[in-house]
Short mmCIF file of C-alpha atoms in Angstrom, two decimals:
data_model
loop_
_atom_site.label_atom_id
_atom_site.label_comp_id
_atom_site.label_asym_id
_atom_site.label_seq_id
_atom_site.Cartn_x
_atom_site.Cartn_y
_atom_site.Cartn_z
CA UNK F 74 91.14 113.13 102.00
CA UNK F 75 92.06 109.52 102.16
CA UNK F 76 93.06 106.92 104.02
CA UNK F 77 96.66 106.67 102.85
CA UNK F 78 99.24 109.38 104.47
CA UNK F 79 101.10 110.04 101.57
CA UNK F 80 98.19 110.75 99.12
CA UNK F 81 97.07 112.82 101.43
CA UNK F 82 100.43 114.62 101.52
CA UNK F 83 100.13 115.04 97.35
CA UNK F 84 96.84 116.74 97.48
CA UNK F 85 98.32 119.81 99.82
CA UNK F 86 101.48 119.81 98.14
CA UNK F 87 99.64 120.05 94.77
CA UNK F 88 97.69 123.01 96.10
CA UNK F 89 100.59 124.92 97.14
CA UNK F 90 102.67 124.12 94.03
CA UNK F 91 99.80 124.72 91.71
CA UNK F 92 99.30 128.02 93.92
CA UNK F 93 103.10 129.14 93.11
CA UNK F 94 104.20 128.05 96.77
CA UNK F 95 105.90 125.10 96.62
CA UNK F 96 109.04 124.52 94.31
CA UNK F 97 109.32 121.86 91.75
CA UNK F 98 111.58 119.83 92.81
CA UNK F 99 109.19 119.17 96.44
CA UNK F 100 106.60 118.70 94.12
CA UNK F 101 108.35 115.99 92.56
CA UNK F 102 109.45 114.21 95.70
CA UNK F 103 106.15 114.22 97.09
CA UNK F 104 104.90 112.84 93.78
CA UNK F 105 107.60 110.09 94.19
CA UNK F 106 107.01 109.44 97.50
CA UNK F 107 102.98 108.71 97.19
CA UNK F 108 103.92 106.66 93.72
CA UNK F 109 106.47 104.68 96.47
CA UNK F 110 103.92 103.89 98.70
CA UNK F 111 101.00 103.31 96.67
CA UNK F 112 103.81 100.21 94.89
CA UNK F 113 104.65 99.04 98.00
CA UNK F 114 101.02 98.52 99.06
CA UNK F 115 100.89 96.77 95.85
CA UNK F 116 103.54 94.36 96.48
CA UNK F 117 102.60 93.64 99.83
CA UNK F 118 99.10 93.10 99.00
CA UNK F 119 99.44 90.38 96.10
CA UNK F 120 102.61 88.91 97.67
CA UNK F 121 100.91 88.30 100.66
CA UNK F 122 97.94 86.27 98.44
CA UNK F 123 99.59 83.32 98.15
CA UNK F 124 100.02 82.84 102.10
CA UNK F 125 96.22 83.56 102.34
CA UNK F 126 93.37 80.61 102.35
CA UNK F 127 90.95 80.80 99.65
CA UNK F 128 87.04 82.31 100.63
CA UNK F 129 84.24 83.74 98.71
CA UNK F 130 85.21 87.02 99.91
CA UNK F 131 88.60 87.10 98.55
CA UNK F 132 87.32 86.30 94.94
CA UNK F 133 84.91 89.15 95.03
CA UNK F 134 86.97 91.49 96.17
CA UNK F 135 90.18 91.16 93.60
CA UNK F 136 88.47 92.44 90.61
CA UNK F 137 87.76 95.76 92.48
CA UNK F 138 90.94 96.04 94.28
CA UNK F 139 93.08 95.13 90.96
CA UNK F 140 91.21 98.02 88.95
CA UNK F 141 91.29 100.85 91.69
CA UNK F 142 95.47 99.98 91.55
CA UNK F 143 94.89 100.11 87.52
CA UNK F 144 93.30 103.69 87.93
CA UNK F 145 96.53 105.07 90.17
CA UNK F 146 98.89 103.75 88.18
CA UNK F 147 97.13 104.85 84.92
CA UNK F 148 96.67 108.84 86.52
CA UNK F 149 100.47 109.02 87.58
CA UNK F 150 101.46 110.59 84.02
CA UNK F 151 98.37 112.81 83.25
CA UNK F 152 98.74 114.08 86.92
CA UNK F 153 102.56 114.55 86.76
CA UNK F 154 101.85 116.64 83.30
CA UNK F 155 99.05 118.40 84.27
CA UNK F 156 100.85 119.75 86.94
CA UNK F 157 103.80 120.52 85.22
CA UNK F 158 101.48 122.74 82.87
CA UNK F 159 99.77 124.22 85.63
CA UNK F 160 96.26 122.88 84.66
CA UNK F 161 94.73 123.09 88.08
CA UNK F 162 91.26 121.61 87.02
CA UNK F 163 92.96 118.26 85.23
CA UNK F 164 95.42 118.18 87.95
CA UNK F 165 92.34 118.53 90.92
CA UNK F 166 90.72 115.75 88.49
CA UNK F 167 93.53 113.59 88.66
CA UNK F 168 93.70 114.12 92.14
CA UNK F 169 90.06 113.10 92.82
CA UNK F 170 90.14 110.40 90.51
CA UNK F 171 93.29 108.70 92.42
CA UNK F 172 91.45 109.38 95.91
CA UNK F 173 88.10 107.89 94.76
CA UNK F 174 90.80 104.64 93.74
CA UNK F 175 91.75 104.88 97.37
CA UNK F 176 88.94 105.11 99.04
CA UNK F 177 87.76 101.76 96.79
CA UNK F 178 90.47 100.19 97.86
CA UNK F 179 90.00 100.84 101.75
CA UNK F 180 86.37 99.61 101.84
CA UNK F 181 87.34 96.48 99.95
CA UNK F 182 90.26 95.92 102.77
CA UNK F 183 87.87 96.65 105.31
CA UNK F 184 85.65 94.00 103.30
CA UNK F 185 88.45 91.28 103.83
CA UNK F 186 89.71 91.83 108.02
CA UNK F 187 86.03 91.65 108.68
CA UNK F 188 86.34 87.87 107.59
CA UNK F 189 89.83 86.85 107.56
CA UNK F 190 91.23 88.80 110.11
CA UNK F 191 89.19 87.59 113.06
CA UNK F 192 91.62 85.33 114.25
CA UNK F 193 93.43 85.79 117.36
CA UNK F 194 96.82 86.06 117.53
CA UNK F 195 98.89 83.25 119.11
CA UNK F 196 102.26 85.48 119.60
CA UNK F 197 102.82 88.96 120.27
CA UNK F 198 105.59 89.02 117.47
CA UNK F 199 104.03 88.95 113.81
CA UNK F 200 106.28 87.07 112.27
CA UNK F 201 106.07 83.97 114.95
CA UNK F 202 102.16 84.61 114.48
CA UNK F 203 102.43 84.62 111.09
CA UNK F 204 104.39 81.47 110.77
CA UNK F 205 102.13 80.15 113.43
CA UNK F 206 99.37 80.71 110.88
CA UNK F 207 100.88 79.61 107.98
CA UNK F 208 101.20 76.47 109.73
CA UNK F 209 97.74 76.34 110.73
CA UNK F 210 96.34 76.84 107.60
CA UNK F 211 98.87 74.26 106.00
CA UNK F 212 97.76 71.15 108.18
CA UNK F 213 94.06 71.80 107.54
CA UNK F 214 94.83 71.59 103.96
CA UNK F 215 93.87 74.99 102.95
CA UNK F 216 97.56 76.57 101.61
CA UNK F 217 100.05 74.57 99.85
CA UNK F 218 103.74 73.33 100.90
CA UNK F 219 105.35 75.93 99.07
CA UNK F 220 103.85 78.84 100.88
CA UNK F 221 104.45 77.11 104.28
CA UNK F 222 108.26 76.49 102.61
CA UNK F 223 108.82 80.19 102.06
CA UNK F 224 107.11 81.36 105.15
CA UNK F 225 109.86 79.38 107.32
CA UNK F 226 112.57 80.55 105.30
CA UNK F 227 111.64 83.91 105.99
CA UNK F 228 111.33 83.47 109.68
CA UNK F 229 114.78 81.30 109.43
CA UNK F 230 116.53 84.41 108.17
CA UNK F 231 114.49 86.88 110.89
CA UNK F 232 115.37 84.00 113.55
CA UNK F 233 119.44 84.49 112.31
CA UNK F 234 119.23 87.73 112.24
CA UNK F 235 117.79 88.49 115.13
CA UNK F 236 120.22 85.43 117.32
CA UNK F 237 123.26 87.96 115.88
CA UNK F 238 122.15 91.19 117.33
CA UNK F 239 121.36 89.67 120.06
CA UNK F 240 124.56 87.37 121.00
CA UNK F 241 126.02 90.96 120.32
CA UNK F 242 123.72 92.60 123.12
CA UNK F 243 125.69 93.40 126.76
CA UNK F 244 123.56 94.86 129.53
CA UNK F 245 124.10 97.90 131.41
CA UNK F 246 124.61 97.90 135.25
CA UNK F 247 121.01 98.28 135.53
CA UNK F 248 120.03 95.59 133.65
CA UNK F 249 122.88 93.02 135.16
CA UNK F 250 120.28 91.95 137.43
CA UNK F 251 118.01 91.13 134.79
CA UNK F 252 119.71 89.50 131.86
CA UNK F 253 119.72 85.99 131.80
CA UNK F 254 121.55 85.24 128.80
CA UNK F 255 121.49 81.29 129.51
CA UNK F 256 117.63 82.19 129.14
CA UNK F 257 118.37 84.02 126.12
CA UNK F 258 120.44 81.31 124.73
CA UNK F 259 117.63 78.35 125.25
CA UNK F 260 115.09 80.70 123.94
CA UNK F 261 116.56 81.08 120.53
CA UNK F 262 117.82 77.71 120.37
CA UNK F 263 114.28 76.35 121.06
CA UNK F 264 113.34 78.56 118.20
CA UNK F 265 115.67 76.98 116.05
CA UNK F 266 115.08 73.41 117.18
CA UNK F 267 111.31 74.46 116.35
CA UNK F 268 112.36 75.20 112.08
CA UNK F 269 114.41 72.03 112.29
CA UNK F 270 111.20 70.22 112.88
CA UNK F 271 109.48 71.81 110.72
CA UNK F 272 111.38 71.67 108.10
CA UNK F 273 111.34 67.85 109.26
CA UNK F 274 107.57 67.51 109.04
CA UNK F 275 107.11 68.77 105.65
CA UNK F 276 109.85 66.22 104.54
CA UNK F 277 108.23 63.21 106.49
CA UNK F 278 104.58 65.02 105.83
CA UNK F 279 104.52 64.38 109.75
CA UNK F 280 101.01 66.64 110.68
CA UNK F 281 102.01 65.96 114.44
CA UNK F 282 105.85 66.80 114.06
CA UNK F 283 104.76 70.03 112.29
CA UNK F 284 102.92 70.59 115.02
CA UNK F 285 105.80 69.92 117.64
CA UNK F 286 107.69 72.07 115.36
CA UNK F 287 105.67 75.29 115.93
CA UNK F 288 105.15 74.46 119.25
CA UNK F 289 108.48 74.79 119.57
CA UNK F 290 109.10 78.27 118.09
CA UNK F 291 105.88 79.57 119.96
CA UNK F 292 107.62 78.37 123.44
CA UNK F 293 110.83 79.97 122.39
CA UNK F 294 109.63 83.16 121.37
CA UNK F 295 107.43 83.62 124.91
CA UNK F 296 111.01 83.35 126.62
CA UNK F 297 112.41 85.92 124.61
CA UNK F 298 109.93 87.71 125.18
CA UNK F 299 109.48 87.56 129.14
CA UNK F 300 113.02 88.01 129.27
CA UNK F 301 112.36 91.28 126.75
CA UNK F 302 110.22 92.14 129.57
CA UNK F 303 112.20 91.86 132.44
CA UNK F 304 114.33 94.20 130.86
CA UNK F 305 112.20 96.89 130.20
CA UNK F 306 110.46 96.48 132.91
CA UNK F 307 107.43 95.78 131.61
CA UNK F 308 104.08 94.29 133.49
CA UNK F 309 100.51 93.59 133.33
CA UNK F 310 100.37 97.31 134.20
CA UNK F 311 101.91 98.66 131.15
CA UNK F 312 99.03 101.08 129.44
CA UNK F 313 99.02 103.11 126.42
CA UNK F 314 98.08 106.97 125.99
CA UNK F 315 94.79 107.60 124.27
CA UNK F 316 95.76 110.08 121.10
CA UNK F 317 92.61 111.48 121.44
CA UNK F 318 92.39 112.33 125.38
CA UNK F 319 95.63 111.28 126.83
CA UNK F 320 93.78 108.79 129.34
CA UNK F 321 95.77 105.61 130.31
CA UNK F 322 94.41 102.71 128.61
CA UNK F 323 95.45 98.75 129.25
CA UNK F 324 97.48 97.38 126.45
CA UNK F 325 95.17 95.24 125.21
CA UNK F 326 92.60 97.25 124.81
CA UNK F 327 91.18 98.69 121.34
CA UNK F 328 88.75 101.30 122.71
CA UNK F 329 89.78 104.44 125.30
CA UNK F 330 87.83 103.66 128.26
CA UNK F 331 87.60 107.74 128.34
CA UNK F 332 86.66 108.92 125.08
CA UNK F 333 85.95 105.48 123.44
CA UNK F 334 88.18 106.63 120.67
CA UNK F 335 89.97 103.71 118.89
CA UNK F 336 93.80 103.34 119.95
CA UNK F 337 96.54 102.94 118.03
CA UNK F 338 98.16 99.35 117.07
CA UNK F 339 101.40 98.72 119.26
CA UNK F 340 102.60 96.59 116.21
CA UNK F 341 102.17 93.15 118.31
CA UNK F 342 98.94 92.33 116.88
CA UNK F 343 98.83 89.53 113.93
CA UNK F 344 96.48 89.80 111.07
CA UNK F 345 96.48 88.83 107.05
CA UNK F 346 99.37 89.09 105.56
CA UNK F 347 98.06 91.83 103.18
CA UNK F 348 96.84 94.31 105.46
CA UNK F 349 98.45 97.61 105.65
CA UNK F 350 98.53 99.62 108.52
CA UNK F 351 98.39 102.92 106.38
CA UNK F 352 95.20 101.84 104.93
CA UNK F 353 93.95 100.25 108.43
CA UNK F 354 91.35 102.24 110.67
CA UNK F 355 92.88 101.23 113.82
CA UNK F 356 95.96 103.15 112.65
CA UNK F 357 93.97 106.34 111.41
CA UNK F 358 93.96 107.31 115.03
CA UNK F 359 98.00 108.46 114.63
CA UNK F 360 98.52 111.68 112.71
CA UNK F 361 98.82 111.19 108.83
CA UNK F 362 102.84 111.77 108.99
CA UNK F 363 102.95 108.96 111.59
CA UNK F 364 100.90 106.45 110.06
CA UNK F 365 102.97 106.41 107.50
CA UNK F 366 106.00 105.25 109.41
CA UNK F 367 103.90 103.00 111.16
CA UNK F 368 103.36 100.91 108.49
CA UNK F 369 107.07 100.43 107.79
CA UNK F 370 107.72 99.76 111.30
CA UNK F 371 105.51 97.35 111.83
CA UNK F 372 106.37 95.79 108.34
CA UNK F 373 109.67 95.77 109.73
CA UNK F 374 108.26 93.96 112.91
CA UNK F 375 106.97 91.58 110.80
CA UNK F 376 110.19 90.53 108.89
CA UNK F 377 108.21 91.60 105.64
CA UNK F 378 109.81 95.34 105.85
CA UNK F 379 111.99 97.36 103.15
CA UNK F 380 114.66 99.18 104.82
CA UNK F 381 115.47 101.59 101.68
CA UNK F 382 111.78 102.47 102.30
CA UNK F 383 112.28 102.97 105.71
CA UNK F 384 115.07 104.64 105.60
CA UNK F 385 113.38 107.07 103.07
CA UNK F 386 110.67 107.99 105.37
CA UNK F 387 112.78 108.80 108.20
CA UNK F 388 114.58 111.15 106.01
CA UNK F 389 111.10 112.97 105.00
CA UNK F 390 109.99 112.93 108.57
CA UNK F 391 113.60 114.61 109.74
CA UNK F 392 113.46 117.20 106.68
CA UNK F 393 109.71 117.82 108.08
CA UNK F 394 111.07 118.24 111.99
CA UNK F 395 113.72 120.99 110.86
CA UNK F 396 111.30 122.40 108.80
CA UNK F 397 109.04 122.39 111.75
CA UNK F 398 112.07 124.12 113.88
CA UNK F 399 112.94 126.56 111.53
CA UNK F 400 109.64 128.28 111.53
CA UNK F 401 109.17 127.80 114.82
CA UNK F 402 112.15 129.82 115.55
CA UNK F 403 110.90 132.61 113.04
CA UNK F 404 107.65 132.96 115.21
CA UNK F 405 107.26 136.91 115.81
CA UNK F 406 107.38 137.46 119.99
CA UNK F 407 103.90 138.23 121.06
CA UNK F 408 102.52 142.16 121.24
CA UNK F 409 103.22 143.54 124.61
CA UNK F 410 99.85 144.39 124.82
CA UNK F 411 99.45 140.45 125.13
CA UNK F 412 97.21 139.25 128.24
CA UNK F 413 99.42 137.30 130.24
CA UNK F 414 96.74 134.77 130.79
CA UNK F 415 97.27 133.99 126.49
CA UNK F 416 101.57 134.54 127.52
CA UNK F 417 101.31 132.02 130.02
CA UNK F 418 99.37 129.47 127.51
CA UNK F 419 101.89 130.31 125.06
CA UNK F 420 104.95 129.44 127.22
CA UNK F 421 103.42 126.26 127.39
CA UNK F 422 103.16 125.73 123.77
CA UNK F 423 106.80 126.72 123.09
CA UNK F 424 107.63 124.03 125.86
CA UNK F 425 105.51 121.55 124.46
CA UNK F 426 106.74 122.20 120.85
CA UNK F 427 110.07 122.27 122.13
CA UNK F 428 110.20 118.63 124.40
CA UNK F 429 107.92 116.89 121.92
CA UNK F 430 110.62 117.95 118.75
CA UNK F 431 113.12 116.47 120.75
CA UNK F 432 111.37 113.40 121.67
CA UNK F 433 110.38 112.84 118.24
CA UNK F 434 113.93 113.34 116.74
CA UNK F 435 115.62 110.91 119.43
CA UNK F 436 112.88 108.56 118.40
CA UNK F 437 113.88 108.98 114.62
CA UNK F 438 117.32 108.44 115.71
CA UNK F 439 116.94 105.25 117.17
CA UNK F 440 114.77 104.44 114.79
CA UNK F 441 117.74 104.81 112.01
CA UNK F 442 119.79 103.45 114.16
CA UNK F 443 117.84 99.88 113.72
CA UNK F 444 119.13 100.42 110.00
CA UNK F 445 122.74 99.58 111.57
CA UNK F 446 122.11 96.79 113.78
CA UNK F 447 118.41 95.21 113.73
CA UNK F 448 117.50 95.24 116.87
CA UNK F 449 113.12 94.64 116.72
CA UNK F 450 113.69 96.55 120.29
CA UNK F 451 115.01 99.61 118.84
CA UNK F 452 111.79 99.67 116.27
CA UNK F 453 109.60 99.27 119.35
CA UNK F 454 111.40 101.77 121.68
CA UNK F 455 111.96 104.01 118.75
CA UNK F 456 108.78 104.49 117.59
CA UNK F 457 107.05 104.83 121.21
CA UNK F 458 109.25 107.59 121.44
CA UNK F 459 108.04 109.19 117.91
CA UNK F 460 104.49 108.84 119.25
CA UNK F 461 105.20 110.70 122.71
CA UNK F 462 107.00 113.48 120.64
CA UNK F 463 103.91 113.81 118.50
CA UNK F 464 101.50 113.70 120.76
CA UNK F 465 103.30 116.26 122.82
CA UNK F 466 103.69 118.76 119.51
CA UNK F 467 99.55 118.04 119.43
CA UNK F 468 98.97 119.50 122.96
CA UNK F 469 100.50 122.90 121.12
CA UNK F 470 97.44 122.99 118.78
CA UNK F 471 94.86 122.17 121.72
CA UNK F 472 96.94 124.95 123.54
CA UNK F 473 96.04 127.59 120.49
CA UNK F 474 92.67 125.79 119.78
CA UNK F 475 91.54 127.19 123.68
CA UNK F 476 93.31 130.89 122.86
CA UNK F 477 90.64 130.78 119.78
CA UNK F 478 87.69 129.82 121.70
#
């Protein structure tokens, strides 16, 4: 297997079609999906170059990373063909070829956030952190204006976007209490007054007004962000389920203080540009199907997300949550002759498979619903809710895993 979901997902589905039990047109959309992914992380990676400062590691590690995308892109054909022609060995070859290409490709990303992605982050929202970066990296001389240009048009267009679904917001009873929307207002309107100096600097070349400028957006965003807070009532005391154990963890940390198992990214974290959560050990904690809409929702997070792509994988994970309650409907009743010690256990896996598909579906649906009205709340709400559900279907296989032992 390898680290990328949706390769992962080809190599079963090519089994079963190549073993008569999958139908061609799956095979095909699994195909397309994995050749979808694989582009995007493409994209991502060598449009993020230019926003990334130059080091000896980066110039080792293109060569390498440039061929192993060579090698997928060169097997997509022969695979597609041997599989239509049912040669399982060329197909299997294929296969193996495109998931030694992967795994080449995750040591030489793990090569690059061992030195470039060290730095801490200076916001909890990626694209003020990656602004604040960009900036950074821009007064010490080490990218040039037009990469800082682009970056703050992109967070110009994330900072409009996100004032409109906001100035469209309207609390509920609950919340009344809470909202402060003259807060709100002087939180986004520092933000803005923070791209109008920047956009001032680069004109002037002012160092220190660029400075002022992200300043600026950094002290607007931690508003938002407290008032974010106040509304979802979140504290210092917020914690995170290990997927591993279950044990409460602080927010922050990286590690289960349990199990020392490494937890899952919350999508606040910065980092380069380039990296990609599906190919990111931190995320290989998440079940495969997950980590593959992790990576567009925290793309999406970031401002550097494609909502067709999105959108596409919430349709796949949907199709794969009706698929998941058809059969479970099908299941046969248990023999009467059943202990009631394995009934009881089993109760609790129909309850847990039950709850956790309906978590995971309202989390898919307010997921899509972002799609409508981009709300970065809904993505983080949306997806917590997609991880509960999961983990919760997961307690049915540790359920079935103690009936076994």
């Amino acid at each position: 297997m390898t680290e990328l979901p949706a390769y992962n997902q080809l190599i079963q589905d090519a089994e079963k079609f190549l073993e008569g039990n999958l139908p061609p047109e799956q095979m095909e959309a699994t195909l397309q999906v994995a050749e979808e992914t694989v582009d995007a992380l493409y994209s991502q990676f060598f449009d993020g170059l230019r926003f990334q400062e130059d080091h000896p590691v980066l110039d080792e590690v293109l060569d390498p990373i440039f061929s192993a995308f060579e090698r997928l892109a060169a097997g997509r054909e022969p695979l597609r063909e041997a599989l239509s022609a049912g040669q399982v060995e060329e197909a299997r070859a294929w296969l193996d070829d495109g998931s030694d290409a992967l795994h080449e490709l995750h040591g030489q990303f793990a090569r690059l956030r061992e030195v470039l992605g060290e730095r801490e982050p200076v916001s909890r929202v990626p694209a003020v952190d990656e602004l604040a970066r960009v900036v950074d990296a821009f007064g010490r001389g080490a990218l040039p204006e037009e990469a800082l240009l682009e970056r703050i048009v992109q967070f110009a267009e994330y900072h409009l976007a996100l004032a409109e679904m906001l100035a469209s917001l309207e609390p509920s009873e609950s919340e009344e209490t809470l909202f402060d929307r003259d807060e709100l207002q002087g939180g986004l309107e520092q933000q803005a007054r923070g791209v109008t100096l920047l956009e001032e600097a680069i004109a002037a070349q002012d160092i220190e007004l660029l400075e002022q400028g992200i300043q600026s957006v950094l002290d607007g965003t931690a508003r938002l962000v407290y008032l974010q807070e106040r509304l979802e009532g979140v504290t210092e005391e917020k914690v995170r389920l290990c997927v591993r154990c279950s044990a409460p963890n602080p927010v922050t940390a990286r590690y289960c203080s349990a199990c020392m198992a490494q937890l899952p990214e919350m999508g606040l974290q910065g980092g380069p540009s380039f990296v990609v959560s599906d190919l990111n050990p931190d995320a290989g904690a998440l079940p495969e199907n997950l980590q593959v809409l992790n990576a567009q929702v925290e793309a999406m997070l970031a401002g550097n997300g494609d909502r067709e792509e999105l959108s596409r994988v919430l349709q796949w994970l949907q199709g794969e949550v009706a698929r998941s309650r058809q059969l479970f409907a099908e299941q046969e009743d248990p023999p009467p002759e059943t202990p009631a010690e394995q009934l009881e256990a089993l109760d609790s896996a129909r309850d847990a498979m039950v709850s956790g598909m309906d978590e995971f579906e309202e989390g898919l649906a307010i997921l899509e619903s972002f799609l409508g009205r981009p709300d970065p709340g809904r993505l983080e709400h949306g997806m917590e809710l997609v991880r509960a559900g999961g983990l919760r279907m997961l307690e049915v296989e540790a359920i079935f895993a103690r009936l076994r032992g």
